[in-house]
Coordinates of C-alpha atoms in Angstrom, one line a residue:
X26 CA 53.0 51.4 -40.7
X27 CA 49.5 51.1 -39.1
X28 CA 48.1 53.2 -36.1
X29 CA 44.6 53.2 -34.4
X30 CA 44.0 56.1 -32.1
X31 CA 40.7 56.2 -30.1
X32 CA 37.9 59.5 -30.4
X33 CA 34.6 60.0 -30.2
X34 CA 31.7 62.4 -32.3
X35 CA 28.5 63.4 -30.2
X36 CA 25.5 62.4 -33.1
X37 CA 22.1 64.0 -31.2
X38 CA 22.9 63.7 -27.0
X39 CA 24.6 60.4 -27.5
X40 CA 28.1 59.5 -28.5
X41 CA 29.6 57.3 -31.1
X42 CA 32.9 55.8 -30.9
X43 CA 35.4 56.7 -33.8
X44 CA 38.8 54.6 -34.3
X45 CA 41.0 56.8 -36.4
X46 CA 43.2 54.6 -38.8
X47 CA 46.3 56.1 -39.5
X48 CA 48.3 54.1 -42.4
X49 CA 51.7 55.4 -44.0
X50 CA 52.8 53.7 -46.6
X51 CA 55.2 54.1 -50.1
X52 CA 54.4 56.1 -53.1
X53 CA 53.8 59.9 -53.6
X54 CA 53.4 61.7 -51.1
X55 CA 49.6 62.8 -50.1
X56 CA 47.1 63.2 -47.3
X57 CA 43.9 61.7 -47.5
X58 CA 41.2 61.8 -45.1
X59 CA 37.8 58.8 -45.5
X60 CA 35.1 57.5 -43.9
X61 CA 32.6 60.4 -44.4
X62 CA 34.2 63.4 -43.2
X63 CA 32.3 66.8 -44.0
X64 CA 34.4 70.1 -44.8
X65 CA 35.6 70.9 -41.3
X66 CA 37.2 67.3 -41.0
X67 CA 38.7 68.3 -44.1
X68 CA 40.5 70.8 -43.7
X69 CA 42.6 68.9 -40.8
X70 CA 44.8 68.1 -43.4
X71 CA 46.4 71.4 -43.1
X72 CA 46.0 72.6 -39.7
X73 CA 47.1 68.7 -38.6
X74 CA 50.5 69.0 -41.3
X75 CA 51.2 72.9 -39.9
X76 CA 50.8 71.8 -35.9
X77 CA 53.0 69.1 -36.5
X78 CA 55.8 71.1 -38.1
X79 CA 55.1 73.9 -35.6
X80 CA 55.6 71.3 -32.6
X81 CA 58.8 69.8 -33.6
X82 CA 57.6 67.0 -35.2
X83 CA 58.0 65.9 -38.6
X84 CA 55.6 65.0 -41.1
X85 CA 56.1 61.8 -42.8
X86 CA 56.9 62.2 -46.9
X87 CA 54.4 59.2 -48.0
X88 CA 51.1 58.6 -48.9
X89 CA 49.0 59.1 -45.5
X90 CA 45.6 57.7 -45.3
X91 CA 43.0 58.6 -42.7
X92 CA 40.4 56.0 -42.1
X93 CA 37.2 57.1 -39.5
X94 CA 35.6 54.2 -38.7
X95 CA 32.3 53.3 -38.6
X96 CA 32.6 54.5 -42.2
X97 CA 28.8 54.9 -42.3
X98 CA 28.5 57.7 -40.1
X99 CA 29.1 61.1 -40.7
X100 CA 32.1 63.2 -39.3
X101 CA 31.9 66.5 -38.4
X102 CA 33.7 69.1 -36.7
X103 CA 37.4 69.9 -35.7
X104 CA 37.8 67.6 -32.7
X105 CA 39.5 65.0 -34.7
X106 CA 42.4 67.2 -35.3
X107 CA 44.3 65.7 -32.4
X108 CA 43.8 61.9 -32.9
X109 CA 44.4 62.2 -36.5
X110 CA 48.2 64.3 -35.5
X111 CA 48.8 61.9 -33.2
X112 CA 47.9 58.8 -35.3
X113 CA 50.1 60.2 -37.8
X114 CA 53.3 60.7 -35.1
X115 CA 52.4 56.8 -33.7
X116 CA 52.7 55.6 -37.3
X117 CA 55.9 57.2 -38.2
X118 CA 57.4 55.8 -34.6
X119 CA 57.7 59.4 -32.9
X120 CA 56.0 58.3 -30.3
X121 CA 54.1 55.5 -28.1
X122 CA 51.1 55.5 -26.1
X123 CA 48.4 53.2 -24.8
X124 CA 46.1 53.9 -27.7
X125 CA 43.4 51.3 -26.9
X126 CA 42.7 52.4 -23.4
X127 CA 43.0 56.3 -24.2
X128 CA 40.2 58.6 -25.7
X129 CA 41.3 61.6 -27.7
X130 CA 39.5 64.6 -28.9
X131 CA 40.6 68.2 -30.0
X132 CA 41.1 71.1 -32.4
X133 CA 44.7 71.7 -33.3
X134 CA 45.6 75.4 -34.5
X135 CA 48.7 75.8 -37.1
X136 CA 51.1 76.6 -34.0
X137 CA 49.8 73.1 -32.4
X138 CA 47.9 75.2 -29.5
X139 CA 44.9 73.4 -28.9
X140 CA 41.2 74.9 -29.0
X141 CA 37.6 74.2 -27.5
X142 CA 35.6 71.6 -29.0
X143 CA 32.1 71.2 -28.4
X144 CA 30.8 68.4 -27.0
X145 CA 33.0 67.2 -24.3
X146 CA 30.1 66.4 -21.5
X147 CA 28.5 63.7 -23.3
X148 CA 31.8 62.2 -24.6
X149 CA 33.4 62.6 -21.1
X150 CA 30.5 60.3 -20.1
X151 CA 31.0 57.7 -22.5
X152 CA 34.2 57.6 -21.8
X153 CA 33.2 56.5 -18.4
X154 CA 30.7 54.2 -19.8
X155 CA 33.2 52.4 -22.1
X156 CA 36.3 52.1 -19.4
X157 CA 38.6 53.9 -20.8
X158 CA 41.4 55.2 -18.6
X159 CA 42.1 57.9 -20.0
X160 CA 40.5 61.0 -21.9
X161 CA 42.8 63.9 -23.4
X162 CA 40.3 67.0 -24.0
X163 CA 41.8 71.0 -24.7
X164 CA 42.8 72.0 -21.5
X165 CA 39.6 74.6 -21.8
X166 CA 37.5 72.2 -21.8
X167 CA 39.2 70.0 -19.0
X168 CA 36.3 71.4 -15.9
X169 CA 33.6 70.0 -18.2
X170 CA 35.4 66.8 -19.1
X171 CA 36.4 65.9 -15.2
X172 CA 32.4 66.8 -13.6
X173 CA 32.2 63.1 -14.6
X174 CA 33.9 60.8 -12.2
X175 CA 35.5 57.9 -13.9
X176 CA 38.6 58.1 -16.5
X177 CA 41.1 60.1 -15.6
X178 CA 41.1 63.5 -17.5
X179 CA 44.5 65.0 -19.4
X180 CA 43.9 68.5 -20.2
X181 CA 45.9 69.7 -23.0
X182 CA 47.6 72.7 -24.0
X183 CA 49.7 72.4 -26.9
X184 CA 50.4 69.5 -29.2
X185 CA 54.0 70.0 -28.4
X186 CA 53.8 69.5 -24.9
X187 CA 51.8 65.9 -25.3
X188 CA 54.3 64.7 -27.6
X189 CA 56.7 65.4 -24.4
X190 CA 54.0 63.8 -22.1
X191 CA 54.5 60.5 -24.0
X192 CA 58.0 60.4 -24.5
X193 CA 58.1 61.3 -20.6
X194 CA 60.0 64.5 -20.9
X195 CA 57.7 66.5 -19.3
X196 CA 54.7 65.3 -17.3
X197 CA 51.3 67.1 -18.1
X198 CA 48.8 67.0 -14.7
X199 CA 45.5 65.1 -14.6
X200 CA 42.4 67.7 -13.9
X201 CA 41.7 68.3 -10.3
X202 CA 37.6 67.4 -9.3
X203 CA 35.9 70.9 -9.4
X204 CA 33.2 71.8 -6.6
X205 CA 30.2 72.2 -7.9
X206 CA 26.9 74.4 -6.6
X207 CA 23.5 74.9 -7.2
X208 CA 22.1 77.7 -6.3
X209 CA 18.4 79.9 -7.2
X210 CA 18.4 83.3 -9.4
X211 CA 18.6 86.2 -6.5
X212 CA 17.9 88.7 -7.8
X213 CA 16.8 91.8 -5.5
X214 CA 15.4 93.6 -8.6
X215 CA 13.1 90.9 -9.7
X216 CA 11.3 89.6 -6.0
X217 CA 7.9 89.0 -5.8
X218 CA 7.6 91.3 -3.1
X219 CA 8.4 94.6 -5.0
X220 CA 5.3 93.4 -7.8
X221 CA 2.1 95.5 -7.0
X222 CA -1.1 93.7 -6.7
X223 CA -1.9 90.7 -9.0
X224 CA -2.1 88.4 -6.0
X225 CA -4.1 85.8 -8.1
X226 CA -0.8 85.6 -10.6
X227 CA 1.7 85.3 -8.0
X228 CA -0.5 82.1 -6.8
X229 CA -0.5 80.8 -10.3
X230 CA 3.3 81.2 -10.8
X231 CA 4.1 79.9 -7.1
X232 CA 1.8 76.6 -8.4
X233 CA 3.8 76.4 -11.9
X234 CA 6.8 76.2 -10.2
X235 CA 5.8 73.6 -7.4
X236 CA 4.6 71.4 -10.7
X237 CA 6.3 72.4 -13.2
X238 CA 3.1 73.4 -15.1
X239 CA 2.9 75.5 -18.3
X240 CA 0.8 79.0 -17.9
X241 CA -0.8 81.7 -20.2
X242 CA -0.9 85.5 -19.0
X243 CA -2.9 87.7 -20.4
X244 CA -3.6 91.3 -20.0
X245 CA -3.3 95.0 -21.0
X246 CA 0.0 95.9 -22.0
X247 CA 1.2 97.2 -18.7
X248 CA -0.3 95.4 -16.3
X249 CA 3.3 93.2 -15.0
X250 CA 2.3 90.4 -16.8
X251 CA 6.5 89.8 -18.2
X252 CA 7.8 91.5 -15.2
X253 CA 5.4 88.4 -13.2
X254 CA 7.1 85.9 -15.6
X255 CA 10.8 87.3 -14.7
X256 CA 10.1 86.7 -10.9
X257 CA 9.6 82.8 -11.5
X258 CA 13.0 82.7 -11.4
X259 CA 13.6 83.6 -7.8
X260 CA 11.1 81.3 -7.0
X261 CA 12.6 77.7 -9.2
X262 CA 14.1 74.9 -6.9
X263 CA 17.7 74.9 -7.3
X264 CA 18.7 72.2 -10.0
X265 CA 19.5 68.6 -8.7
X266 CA 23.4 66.9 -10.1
X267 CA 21.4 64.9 -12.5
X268 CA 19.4 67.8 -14.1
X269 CA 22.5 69.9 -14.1
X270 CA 24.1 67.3 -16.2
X271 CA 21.2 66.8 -18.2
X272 CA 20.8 70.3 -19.5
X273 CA 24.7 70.9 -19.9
X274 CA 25.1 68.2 -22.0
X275 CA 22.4 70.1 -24.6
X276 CA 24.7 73.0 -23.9
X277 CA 28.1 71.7 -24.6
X278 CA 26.9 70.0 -28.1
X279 CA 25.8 73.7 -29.2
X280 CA 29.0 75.1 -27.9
X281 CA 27.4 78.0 -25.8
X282 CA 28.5 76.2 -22.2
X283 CA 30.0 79.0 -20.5
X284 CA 34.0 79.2 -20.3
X285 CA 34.3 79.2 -16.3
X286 CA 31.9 76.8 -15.6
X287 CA 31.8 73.3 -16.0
X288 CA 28.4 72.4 -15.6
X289 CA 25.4 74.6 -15.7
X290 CA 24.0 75.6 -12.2
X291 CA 20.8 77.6 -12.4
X292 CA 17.3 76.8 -14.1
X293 CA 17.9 78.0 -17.6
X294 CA 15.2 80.8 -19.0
X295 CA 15.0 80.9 -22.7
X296 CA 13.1 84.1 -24.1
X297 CA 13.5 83.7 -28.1
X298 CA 12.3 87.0 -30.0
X299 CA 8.6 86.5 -31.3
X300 CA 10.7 86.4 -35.1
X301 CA 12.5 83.2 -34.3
X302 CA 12.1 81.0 -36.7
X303 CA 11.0 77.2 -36.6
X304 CA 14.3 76.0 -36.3
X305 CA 15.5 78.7 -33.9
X306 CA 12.8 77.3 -31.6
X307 CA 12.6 73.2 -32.0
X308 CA 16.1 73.1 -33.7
X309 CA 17.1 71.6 -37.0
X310 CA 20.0 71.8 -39.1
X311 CA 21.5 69.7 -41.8
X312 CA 22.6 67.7 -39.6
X313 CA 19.8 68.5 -36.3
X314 CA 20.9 70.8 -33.3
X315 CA 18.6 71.7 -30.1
X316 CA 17.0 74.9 -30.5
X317 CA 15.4 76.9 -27.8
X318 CA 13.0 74.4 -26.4
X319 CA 15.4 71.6 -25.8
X320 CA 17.6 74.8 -24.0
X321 CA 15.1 75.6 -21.7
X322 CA 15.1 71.8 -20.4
X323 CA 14.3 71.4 -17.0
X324 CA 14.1 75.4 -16.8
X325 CA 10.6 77.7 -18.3
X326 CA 10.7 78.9 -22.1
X327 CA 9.3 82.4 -21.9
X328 CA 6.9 83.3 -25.1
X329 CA 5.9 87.1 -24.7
X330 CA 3.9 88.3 -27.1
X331 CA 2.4 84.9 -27.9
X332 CA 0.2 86.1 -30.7
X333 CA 3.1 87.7 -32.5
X334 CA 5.2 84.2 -32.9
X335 CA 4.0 82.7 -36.5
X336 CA 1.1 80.1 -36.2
X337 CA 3.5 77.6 -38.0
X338 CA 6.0 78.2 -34.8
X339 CA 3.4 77.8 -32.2
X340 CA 2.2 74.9 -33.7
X341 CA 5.6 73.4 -32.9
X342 CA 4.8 73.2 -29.1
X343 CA 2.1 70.4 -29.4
X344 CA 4.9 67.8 -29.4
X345 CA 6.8 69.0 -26.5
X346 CA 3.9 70.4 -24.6
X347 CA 2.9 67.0 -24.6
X348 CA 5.6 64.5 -24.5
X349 CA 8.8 66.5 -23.2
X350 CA 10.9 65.5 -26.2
X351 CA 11.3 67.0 -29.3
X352 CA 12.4 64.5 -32.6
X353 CA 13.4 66.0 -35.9
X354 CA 13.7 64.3 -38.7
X355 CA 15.6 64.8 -41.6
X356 CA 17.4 63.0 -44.8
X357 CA 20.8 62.4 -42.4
X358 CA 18.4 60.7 -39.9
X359 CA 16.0 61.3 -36.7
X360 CA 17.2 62.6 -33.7
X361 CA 15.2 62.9 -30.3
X362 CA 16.6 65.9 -28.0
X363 CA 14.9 66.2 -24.6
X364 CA 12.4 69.3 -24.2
X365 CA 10.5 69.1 -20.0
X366 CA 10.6 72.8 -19.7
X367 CA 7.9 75.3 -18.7
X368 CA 6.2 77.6 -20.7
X369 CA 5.3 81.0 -19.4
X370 CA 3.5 82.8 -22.1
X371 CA 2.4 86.5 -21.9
X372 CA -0.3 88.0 -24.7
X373 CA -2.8 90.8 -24.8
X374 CA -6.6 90.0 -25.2
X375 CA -6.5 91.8 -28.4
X376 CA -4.2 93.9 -31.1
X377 CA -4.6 97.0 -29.0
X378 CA -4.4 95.4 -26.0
X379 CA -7.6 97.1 -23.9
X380 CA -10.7 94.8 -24.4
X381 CA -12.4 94.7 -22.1
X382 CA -10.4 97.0 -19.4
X383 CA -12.4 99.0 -17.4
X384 CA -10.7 102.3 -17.9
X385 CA -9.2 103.0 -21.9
X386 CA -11.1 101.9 -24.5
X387 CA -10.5 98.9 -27.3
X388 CA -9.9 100.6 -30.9
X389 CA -10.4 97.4 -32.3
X390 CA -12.6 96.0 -35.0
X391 CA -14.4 92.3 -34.1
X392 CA -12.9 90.7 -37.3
X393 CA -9.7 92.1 -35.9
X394 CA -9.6 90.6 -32.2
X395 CA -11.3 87.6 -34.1
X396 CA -8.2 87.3 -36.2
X397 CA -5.8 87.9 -33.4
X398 CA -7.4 85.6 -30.6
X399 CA -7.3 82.6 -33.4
X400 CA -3.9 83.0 -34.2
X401 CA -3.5 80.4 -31.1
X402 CA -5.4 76.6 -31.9
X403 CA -7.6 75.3 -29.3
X404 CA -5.3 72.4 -29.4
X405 CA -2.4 74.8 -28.1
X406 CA -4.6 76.6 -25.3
X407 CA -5.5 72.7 -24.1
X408 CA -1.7 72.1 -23.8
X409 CA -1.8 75.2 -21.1
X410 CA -2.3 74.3 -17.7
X411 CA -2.7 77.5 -16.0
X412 CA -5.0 80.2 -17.6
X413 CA -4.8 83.8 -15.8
X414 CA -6.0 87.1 -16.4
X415 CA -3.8 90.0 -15.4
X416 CA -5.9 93.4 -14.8
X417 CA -4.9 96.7 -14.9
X418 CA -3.3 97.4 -11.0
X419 CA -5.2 99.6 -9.4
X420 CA -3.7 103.1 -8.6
X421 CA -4.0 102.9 -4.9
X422 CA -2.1 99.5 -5.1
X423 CA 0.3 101.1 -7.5
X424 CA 1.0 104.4 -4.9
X425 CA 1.1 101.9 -2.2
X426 CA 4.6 101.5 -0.4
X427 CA 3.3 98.4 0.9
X428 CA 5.3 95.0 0.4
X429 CA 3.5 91.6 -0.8
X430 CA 4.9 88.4 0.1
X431 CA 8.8 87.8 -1.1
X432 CA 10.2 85.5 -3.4
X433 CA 12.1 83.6 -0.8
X434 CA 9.1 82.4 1.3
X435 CA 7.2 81.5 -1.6
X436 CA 10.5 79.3 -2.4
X437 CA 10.5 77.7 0.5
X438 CA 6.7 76.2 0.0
X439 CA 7.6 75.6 -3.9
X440 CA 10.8 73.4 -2.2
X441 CA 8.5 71.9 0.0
X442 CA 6.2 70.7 -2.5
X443 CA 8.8 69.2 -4.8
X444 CA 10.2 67.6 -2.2
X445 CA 7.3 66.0 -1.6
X446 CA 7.4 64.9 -5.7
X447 CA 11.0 63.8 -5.6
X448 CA 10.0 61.1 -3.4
X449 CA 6.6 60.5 -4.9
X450 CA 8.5 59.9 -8.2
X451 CA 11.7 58.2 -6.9
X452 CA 13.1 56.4 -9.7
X453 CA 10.6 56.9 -12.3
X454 CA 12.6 59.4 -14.0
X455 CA 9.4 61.8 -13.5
X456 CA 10.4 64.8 -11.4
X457 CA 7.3 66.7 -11.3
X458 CA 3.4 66.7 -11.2
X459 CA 3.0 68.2 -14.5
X460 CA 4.9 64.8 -16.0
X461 CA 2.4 62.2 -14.5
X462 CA 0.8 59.6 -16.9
X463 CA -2.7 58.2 -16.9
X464 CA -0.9 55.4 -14.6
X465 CA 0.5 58.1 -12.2
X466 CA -3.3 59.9 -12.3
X467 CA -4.6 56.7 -11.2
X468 CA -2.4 56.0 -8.2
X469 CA -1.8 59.2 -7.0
X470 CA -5.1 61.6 -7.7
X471 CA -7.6 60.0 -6.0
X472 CA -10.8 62.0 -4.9
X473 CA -13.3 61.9 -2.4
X474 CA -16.8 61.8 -3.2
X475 CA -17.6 65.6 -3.1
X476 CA -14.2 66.0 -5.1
X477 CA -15.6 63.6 -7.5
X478 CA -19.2 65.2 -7.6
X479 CA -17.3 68.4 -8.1
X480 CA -15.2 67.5 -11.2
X481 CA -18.2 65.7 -12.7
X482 CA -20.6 68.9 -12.1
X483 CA -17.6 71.1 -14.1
X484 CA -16.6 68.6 -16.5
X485 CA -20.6 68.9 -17.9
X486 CA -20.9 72.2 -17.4
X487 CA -17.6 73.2 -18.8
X488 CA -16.9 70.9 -22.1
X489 CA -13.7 69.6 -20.5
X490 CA -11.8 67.4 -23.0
X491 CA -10.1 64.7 -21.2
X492 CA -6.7 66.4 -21.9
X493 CA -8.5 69.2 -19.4
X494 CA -9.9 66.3 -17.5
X495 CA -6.1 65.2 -16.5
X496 CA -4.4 68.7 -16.3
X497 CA -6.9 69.5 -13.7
X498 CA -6.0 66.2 -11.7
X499 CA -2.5 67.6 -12.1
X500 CA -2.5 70.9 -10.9
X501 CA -5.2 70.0 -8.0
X502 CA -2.4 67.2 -6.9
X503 CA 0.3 70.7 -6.8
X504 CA -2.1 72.5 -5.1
X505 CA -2.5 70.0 -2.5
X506 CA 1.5 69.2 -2.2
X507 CA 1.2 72.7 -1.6
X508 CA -1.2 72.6 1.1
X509 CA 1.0 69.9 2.8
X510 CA -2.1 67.4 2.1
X511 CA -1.9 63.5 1.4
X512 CA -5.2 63.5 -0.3
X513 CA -6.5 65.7 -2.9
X514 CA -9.9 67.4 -1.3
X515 CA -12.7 69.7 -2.6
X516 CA -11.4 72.9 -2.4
X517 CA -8.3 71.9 -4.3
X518 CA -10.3 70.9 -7.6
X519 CA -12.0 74.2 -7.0
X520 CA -9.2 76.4 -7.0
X521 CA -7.7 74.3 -10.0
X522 CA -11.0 74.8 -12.2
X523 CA -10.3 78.7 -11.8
X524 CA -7.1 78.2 -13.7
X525 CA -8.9 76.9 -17.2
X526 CA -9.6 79.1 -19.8
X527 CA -12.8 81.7 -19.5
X528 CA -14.4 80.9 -23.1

């Protein structure tokens, strides 16, 4: 006898369709499983004969062979489990269900319980994509398979109690819709208003977040400079449906979605150690995985320490900085994983941290602050929008009980301002400034003579690379979405040529 049961494997972001060939025929009796498995798909063979046993089923005596087609791509992972035991029970005649219109995935243990797979947002979406009518996911993973409205989701416990579904014994209950909302970190601990001093940062970080623009800190050690990079989070736009979905597909495929939530709901902020490796940070893998960058999509990957991270790993953010994707390429094939996030990085001026400070002296040689400073390429500072220094606070400022301005109304002019984006971008799949192209430069930062006269002045006078050129265009635009302004005006270009780097 011949079965074909429907499932899916999630190859990068995207989903492949996998029919699972089930055919029992005479001779001795073995299990064989084809069609490029690697060793997890493997060793179904004995969790799928043990869950069957355990479930009060019985496994077929005769030669069993396993076909997943498309043959040419390779199968990974536990979630075939299910529609491999289930193949096996449709063959033998156990049971009957509409195979062609139902997608199946899931890990079976040896009592026929059924455990998390990874994965299930991007193959919930397929699912939608392809019609099917319905999809049969762990029942753990049954909130992230139903945030997509379309087939209707089964969310199963046991192995035992599906084979009862389908021989209509006992009825198993289609996921109920879960509410979902979006909401910004609160944080009392972390509000703007508690930081002393550094005025000029907080207007840095309150333009990075109305942009989405990537900044450099640096400073004495001391000086707030990761404690200023921690408040940008009480200061983010809540996440929109479509950028929730977007970053928790990234998360479901690595596995680290969290249990009682079925789609991420805050900005995510990434803040790798400065040992993480290259493939910690872009991802990689014998078969590629995101790493860091592509985790802190449509959220801020915090660098401290930027110096410290190995040249080789800094290098890796020209590609991202640049394009918001990330593509890795290995002998299995090239994947492209998205990476629009922005980078807050924090460093000192040099090892010691206190050149030039006004009060403690630098203990360190020129070859050494030579050696430090070049450990970041002028390619990699040109990728930085926002250049700031962050002094020393001053005593008084530091004694002061005095409040600055809070997190919440800087929020509300950062809301206002993307806002403003949203609409300028409608349906360009562009969110904010920082992601314009030399097309969007052209149609939406147009200057005024004195603007122009401006640019042209600094552009001489400061060796601006036409990188700079545009990245000043583009934070001068968030500056004067910030300033509620339709046209970009002198003083805008001004207070965005303060933001480039000193030397």
């Amino acid at each position: 006898m011949l079965s074909k049961v429907k499932s899916a494997t999630v190859i990068g972001l995207e989903c492949e369709e996998i029919d699972v060939e089930v055919d029992l025929s005479n001779g001795l009796p073995c299990f064989n499983i084809v069609g490029l498995p690697d060793k997890a798909v493997e060793e179904a063979k004995e969790r799928v004969k043990s869950a069957i046993k355990n479930s009060g089923g019985n496994f077929p005596q005769k030669r069993i062979t396993v076909n997943l087609a498309p043959a040419n791509i390779k199968k990974e992972g536990p979630a075939f489990d299910l529609p491999i035991a289930l193949g096996i029970l449709s063959a033998s005649q156990q049971i009957d269900f509409d195979s062609e219109n139902s997608l199946i995935v899931g890990e079976l243990s040896l009592g026929g319980k059924l455990r998390k797979v990874n994965g299930v947002l991007p193959i919930s979406i397929m699912a939608k994509e392809k019609n099917y009518k319905k999809f049969f996911v762990p029942k753990i993973n049954g909130k992230e398979a139903v945030i997509v409205e379309g087939a209707e989701v089964v969310p199963v416990d046991s192995l035992k109690n599906l084979i009862l579904h389908f021989r209509g014994e006992r009825e198993i209950d289609k996921e109920k819709p879960c509410k979902v909302e979006f909401h910004t970190e609160d944080d009392p601990y972390l509000d703007m208003a508690y930081v002393k001093g550094q005025e000029h940062a907080k207007r840095a970080l309150e333009i990075a977040a109305a942009g989405g623009h990537n900044i450099l800190m640096s400073g004495p050690p001391g000086s707030g400079k990761t404690l200023l990079a921690k408040t940008l989070t009480t200061i983010l736009p809540p996440l929109t449906f479509d950028e929730a979905l977007e970053i928790s597909k990234i998360y479901s495929i690595t596995g680290i979605l969290p249990k009682d939530k079925a789609l991420i709901t805050t900005r995510p902020i990434r803040n790798p150690h400065h040992t993480a490796s290259n493939i910690a940070l872009v991802g990689g893998g014998q078969w590629p995985k995101p790493g860091e960058i592509s985790l802190a999509h449509r959220g801020v990957l915090f660098l401290d320490e930027l110096p410290e991270f190995p040249r080789s790993v800094i290098e890796m953010l020209r590609q991202p900085l640049e394009d918001g994707t990330v593509t890795i390429s290995r002998a299995n094939g090239t994947l492209t994983f998205p990476a629009t996030f922005t980078l807050v990085a924090a460093q000192n001026p040099c090892p010691c941290g206190f050149l030039n400070d006004p009060v403690k002296n630098c203990s360190c040689t020129p070859s050494q602050i030579i050696k430090y400073q070049k450990k970041i390429s002028g390619p990699i500072l040109d990728r930085i929008d926002l250049h700031i220094e962050v002094p020393r606070v001053e005593h008084n400022k530091l004694i002061s009980d005095e409040k600055g301005e809070g997190s919440v109304n800087v929020r509300a002019r950062v809301l206002k301002a993307r806002e403003v984006q949203l609409e300028r971008f409608e349906g360009s799949g562009k969110i904010t400034n920082s992601e314009m192209q030399s097309s969007d430069i052209k149609n939406y930062c147009a200057l005024d003579n004195e603007s122009t006269t401006l640019l042209k002045s600094a552009i001489e006078k400061l060796y601006l690379s036409a990188r700079s050129y545009s990245k000043i265009l583009k934070i001068a635009r968030t500056i004067a979405d910030l300033d509620t302004s339709n046209n970009i005006k002198s003083q805008h270009i001004a207070e965005a040529l303060q933001y480039r780097p000193k030397n």
